[in-house]
Short mmCIF file of C-alpha atoms in Angstrom, two decimals:
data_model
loop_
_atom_site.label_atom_id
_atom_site.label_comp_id
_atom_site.label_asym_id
_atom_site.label_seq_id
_atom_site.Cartn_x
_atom_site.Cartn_y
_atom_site.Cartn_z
CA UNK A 1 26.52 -1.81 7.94
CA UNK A 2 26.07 1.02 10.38
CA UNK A 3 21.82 1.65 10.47
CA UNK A 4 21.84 4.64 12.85
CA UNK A 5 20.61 7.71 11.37
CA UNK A 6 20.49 11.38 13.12
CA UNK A 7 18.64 13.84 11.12
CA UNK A 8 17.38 17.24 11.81
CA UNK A 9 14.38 18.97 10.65
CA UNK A 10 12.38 22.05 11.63
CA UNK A 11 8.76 21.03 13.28
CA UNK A 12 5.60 21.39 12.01
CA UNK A 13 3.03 20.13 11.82
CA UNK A 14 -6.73 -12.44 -1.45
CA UNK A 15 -6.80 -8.64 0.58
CA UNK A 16 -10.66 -7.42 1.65
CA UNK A 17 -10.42 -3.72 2.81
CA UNK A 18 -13.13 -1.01 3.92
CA UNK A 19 -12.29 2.61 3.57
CA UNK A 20 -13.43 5.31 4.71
CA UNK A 21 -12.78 8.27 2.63
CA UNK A 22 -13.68 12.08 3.84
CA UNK A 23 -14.16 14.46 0.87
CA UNK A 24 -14.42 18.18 1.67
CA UNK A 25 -17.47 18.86 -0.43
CA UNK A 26 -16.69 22.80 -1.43
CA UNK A 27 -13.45 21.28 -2.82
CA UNK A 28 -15.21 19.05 -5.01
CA UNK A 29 0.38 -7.94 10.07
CA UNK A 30 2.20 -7.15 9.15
CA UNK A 31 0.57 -9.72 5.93
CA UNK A 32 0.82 -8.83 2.51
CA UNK A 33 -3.00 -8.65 2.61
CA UNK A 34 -5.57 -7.51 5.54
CA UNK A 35 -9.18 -8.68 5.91
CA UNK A 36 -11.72 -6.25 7.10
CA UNK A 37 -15.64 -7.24 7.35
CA UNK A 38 -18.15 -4.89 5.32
CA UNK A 39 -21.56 -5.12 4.20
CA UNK A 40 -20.07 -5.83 0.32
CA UNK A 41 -22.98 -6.94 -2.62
CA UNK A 42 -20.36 -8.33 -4.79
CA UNK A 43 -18.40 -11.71 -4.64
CA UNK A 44 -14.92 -11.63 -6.49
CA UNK A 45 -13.82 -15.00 -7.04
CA UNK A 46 -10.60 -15.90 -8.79
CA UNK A 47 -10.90 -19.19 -11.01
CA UNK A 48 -8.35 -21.90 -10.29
CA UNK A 49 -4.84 -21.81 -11.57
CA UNK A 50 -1.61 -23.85 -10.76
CA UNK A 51 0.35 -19.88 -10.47
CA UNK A 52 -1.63 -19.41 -7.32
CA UNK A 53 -0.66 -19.32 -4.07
CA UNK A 54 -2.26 -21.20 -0.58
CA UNK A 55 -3.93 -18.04 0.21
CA UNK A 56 -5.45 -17.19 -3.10
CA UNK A 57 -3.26 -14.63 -4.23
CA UNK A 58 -1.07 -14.36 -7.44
CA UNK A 59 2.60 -15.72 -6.98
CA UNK A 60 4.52 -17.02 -9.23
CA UNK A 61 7.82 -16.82 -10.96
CA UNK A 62 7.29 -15.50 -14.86
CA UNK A 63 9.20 -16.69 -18.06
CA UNK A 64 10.45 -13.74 -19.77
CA UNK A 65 8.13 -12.54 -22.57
CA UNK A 66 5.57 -15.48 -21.71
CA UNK A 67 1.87 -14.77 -20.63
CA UNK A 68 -0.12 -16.12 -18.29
CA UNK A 69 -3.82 -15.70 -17.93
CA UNK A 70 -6.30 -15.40 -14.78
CA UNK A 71 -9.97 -15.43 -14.98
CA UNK A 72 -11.94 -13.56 -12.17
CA UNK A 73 -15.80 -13.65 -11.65
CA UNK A 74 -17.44 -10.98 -10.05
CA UNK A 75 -20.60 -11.61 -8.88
CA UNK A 76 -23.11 -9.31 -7.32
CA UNK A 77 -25.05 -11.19 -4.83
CA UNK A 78 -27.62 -8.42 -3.53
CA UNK A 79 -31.02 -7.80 -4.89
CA UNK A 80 -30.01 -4.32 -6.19
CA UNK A 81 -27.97 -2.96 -9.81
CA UNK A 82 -24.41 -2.29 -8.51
CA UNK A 83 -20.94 -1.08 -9.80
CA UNK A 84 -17.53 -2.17 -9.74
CA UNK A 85 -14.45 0.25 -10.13
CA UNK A 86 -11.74 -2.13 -11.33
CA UNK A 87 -8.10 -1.11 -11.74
CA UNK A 88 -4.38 -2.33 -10.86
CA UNK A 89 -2.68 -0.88 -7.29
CA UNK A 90 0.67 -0.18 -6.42
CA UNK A 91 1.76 -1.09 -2.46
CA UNK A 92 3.01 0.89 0.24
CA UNK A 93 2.80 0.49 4.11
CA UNK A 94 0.82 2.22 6.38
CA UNK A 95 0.26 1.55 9.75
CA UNK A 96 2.46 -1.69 10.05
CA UNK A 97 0.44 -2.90 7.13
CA UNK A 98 1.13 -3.11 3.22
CA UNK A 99 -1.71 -1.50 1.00
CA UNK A 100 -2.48 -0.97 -2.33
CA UNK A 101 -3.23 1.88 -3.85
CA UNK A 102 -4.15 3.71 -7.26
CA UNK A 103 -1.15 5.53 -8.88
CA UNK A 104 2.61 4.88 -8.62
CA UNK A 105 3.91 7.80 -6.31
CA UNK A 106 5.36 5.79 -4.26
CA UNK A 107 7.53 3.94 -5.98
CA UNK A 108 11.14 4.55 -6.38
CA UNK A 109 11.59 2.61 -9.51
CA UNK A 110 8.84 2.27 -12.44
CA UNK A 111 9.97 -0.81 -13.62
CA UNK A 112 8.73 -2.35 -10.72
CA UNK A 113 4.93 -1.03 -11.65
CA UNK A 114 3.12 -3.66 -11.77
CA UNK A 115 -0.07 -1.85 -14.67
CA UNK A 116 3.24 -2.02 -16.86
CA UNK A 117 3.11 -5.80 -17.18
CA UNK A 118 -0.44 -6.65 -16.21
CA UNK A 119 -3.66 -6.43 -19.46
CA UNK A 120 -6.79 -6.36 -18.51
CA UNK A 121 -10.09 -7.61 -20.12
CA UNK A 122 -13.61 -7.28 -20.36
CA UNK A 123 -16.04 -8.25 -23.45
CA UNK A 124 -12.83 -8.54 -25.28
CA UNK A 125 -11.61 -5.34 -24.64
CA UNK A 126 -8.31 -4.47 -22.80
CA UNK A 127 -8.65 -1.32 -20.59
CA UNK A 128 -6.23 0.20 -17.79
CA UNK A 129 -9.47 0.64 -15.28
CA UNK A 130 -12.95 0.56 -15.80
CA UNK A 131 -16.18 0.44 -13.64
CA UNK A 132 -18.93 -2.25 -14.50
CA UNK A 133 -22.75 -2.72 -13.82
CA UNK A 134 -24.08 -5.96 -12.56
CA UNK A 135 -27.66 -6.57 -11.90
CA UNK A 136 -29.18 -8.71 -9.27
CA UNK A 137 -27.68 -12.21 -8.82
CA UNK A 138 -25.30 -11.24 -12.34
CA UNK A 139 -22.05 -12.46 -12.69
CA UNK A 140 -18.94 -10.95 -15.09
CA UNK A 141 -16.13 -12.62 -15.56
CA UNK A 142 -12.70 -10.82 -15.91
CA UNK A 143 -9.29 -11.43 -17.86
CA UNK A 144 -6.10 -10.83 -16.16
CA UNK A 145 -3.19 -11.10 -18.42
CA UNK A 146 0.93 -10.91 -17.54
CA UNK A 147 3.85 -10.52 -19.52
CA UNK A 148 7.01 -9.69 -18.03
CA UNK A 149 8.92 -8.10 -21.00
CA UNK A 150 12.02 -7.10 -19.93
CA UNK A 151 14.35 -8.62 -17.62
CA UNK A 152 14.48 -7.64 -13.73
CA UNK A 153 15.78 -8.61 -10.84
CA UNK A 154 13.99 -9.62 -7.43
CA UNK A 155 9.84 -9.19 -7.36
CA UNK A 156 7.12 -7.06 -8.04
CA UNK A 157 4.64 -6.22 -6.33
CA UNK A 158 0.94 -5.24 -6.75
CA UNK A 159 -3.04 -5.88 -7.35
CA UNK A 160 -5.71 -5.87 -9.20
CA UNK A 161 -8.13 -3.81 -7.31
CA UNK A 162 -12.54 -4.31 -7.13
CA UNK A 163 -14.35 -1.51 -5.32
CA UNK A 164 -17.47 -0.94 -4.69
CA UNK A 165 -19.03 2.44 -3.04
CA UNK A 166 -21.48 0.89 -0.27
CA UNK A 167 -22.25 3.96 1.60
CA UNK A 168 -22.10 7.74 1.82
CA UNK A 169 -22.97 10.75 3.96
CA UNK A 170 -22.82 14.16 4.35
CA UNK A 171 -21.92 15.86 7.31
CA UNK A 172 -21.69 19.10 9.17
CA UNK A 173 -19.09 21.74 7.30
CA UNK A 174 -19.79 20.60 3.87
CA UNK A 175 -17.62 17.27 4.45
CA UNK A 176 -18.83 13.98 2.38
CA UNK A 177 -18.05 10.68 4.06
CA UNK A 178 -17.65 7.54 1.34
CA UNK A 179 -17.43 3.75 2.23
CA UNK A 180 -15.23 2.20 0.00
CA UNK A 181 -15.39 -1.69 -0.20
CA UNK A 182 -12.29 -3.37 -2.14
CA UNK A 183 -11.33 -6.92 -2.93
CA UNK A 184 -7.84 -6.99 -4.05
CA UNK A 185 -6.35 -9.77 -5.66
CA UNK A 186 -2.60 -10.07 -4.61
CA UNK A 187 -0.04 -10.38 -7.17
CA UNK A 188 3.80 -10.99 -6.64
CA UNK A 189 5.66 -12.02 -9.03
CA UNK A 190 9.51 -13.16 -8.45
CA UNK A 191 12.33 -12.44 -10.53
CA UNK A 192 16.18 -12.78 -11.23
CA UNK A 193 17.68 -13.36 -8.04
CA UNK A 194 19.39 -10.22 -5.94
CA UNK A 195 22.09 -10.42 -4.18
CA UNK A 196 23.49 -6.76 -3.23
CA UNK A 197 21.64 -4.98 -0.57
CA UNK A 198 21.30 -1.65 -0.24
CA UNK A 199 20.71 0.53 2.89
CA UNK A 200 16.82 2.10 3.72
CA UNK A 201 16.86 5.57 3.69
CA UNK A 202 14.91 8.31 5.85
CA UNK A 203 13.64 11.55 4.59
CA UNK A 204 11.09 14.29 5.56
CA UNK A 205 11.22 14.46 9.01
CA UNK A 206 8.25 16.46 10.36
CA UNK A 207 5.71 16.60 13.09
CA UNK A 208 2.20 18.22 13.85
CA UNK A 209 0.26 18.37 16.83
CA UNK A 210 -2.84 16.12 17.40
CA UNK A 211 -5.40 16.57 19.52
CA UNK A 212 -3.72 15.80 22.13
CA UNK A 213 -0.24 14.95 21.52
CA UNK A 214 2.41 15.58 19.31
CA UNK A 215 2.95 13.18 16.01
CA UNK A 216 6.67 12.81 14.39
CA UNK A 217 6.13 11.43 10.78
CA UNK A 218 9.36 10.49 8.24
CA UNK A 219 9.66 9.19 5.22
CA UNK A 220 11.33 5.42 4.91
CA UNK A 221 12.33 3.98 1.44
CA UNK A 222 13.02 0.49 0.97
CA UNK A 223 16.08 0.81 -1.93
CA UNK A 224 16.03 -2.81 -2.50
CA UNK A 225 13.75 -4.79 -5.11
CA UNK A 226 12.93 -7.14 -2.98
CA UNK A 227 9.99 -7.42 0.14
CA UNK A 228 12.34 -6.25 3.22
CA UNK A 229 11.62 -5.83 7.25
CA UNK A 230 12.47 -2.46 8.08
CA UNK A 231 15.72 -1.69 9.61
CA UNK A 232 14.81 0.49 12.99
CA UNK A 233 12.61 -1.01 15.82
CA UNK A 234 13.55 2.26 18.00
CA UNK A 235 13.76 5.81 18.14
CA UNK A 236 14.97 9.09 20.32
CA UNK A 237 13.95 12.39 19.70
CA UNK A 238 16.40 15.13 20.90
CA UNK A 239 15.73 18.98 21.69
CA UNK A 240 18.26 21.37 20.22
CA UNK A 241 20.35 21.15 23.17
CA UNK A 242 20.90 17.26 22.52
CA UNK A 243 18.56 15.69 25.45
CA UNK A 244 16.23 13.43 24.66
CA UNK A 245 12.63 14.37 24.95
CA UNK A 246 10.92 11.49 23.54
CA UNK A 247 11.73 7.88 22.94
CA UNK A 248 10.06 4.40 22.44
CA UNK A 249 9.30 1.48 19.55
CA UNK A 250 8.52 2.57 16.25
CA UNK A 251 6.11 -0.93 16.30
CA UNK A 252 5.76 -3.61 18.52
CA UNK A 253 5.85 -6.45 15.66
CA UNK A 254 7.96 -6.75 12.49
CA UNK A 255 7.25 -4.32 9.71
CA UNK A 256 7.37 -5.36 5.46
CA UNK A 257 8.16 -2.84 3.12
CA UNK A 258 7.42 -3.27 -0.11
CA UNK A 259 9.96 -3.70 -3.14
CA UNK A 260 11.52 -0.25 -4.31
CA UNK A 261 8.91 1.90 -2.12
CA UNK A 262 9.11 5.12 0.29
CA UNK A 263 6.68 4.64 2.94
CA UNK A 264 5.40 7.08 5.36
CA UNK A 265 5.96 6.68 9.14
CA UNK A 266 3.82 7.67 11.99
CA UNK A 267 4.41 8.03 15.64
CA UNK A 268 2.31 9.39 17.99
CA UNK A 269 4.53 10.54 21.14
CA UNK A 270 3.89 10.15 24.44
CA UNK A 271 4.53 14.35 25.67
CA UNK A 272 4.04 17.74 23.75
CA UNK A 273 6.67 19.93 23.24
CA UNK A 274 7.61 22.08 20.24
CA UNK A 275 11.02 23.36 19.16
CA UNK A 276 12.19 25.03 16.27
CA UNK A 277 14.68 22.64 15.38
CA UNK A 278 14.65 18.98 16.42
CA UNK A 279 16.35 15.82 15.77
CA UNK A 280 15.71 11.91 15.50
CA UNK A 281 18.22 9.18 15.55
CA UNK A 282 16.59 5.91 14.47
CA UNK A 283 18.48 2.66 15.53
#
């Protein structure tokens, strides 16, 4: 199987995360999880279950049409009222690292969504995301229920997200900055076995200049439904004349893409220069 690609393209330009998210205000390891330390009120705990694995995540392999049921209790342990955005995510990878997200953009296949199989429950009510209150020291307890209904081959992959807003500020040119805590349970659920393997694909070549140096970003899609280690560990940029003007690792360690996913690449190279037309061969 041949994994070299030359492509041309004009230039321009259990999973604890904090985000930082800038709003423009006029405008209204590589692991399947990452930890990041925050200043989080809530505790999300996910009761005991024999379809968990050693790290507290969801992983399992499903009986077709059977359901299985997780119980998670969110507790706020601060001394103020609080709220919890719950919903389920999607992956994609970012930086060397797989995260999950709201929507399904990035998928290549939506049979392999996870919200399609996944119920969940509060008071006795199913909803597809909701946001709760919890007083001081109050615990809620949510129902996770799955039900693989139709039959697929190799995994899917997703969470169930918990976010909490724990700070925001304003700053100068009418920007808003918001600190997003999440907890996000893990879920990855394995299929019918696949065999046939089908080549990653690059699209959207482009590039923009930083603030100090010039960044080449592509598109990679993992065409496979299966977890796979990217393909390319290298790269060479050529100018329109064919010499190489830029070439190094795409990432020092081994990268996961998720199952059925295009994922955005970004390289940050070493010199600035700006053509028209340049290519990339990937290898």
């Amino acid at each position: 199987m041949n994994h070299n690609r030359i492509i041309s393209h004009s230039v321009k330009r259990v999973c604890f995360i904090l985000l930082v998210i800038i709003f423009n205000v006029s405008n209204n390891n590589q692991k399947i999880y990452a930890d990041t330390e925050s200043s989080s009120s809530i505790k999300v705990t996910l009761e005991d279950s024999p379809y968990l694995s050693t790290d507290g995540s969801i992983e399992f392999s499903p009986i077709l049409n059977d359901t299985y049921n997780f119980f998670v209790n969110i507790k706020n342990i601060g001394d103020k009222p609080v709220s919890v955005s719950i919903f389920p995510s999607n992956p994609t990878m970012g930086n060397g690292t797989i995260n999950y997200l709201r929507g399904s953009g990035g998928l290549l296949n939506k049979d392999y969504d996870l919200k399609k199989y996944v119920e969940l429950i509060f008071n006795g009510a199913p909803f597809k995301s909701t946001t709760i209150k919890l007083e001081a020291n109050q615990t809620k307890i949510i129902e996770i229920r799955i039900r693989i209904n139709k039959t697929l081959k190799g995994e899917i992959l997703g969470g169930i997200n918990f976010e909490q807003v724990i700070g925001a500020s304003e700053q100068k040119e009418k920007f808003k900055v918001i600190q997003l805590y999440q907890k996000v349970i893990v879920t990855r659920l394995s299929l019918d076995k696949f065999e046939l393997k089908k080549e990653q694909t690059v699209k959207n070549i482009s590039f923009y200049y930083g603030q100090n140096n010039l960044n080449l970003n592509f598109e990679l899609s993992n065409n496979n439904p299966i977890l796979s280690y990217i393909n390319y560990n290298k790269y060479q940029l050529f100018n329109p004349k064919g010499n190489i003007i830029a070439q190094g690792v795409i990432n020092d360690k081994k990268i996961l893409l998720p199952p059925f996913t295009k994922n955005k690449i970004n390289i940050s190279l070493q010199r600035r220069y700006y053509y028209q037309k340049a290519s990339i061969k990937l290898f």
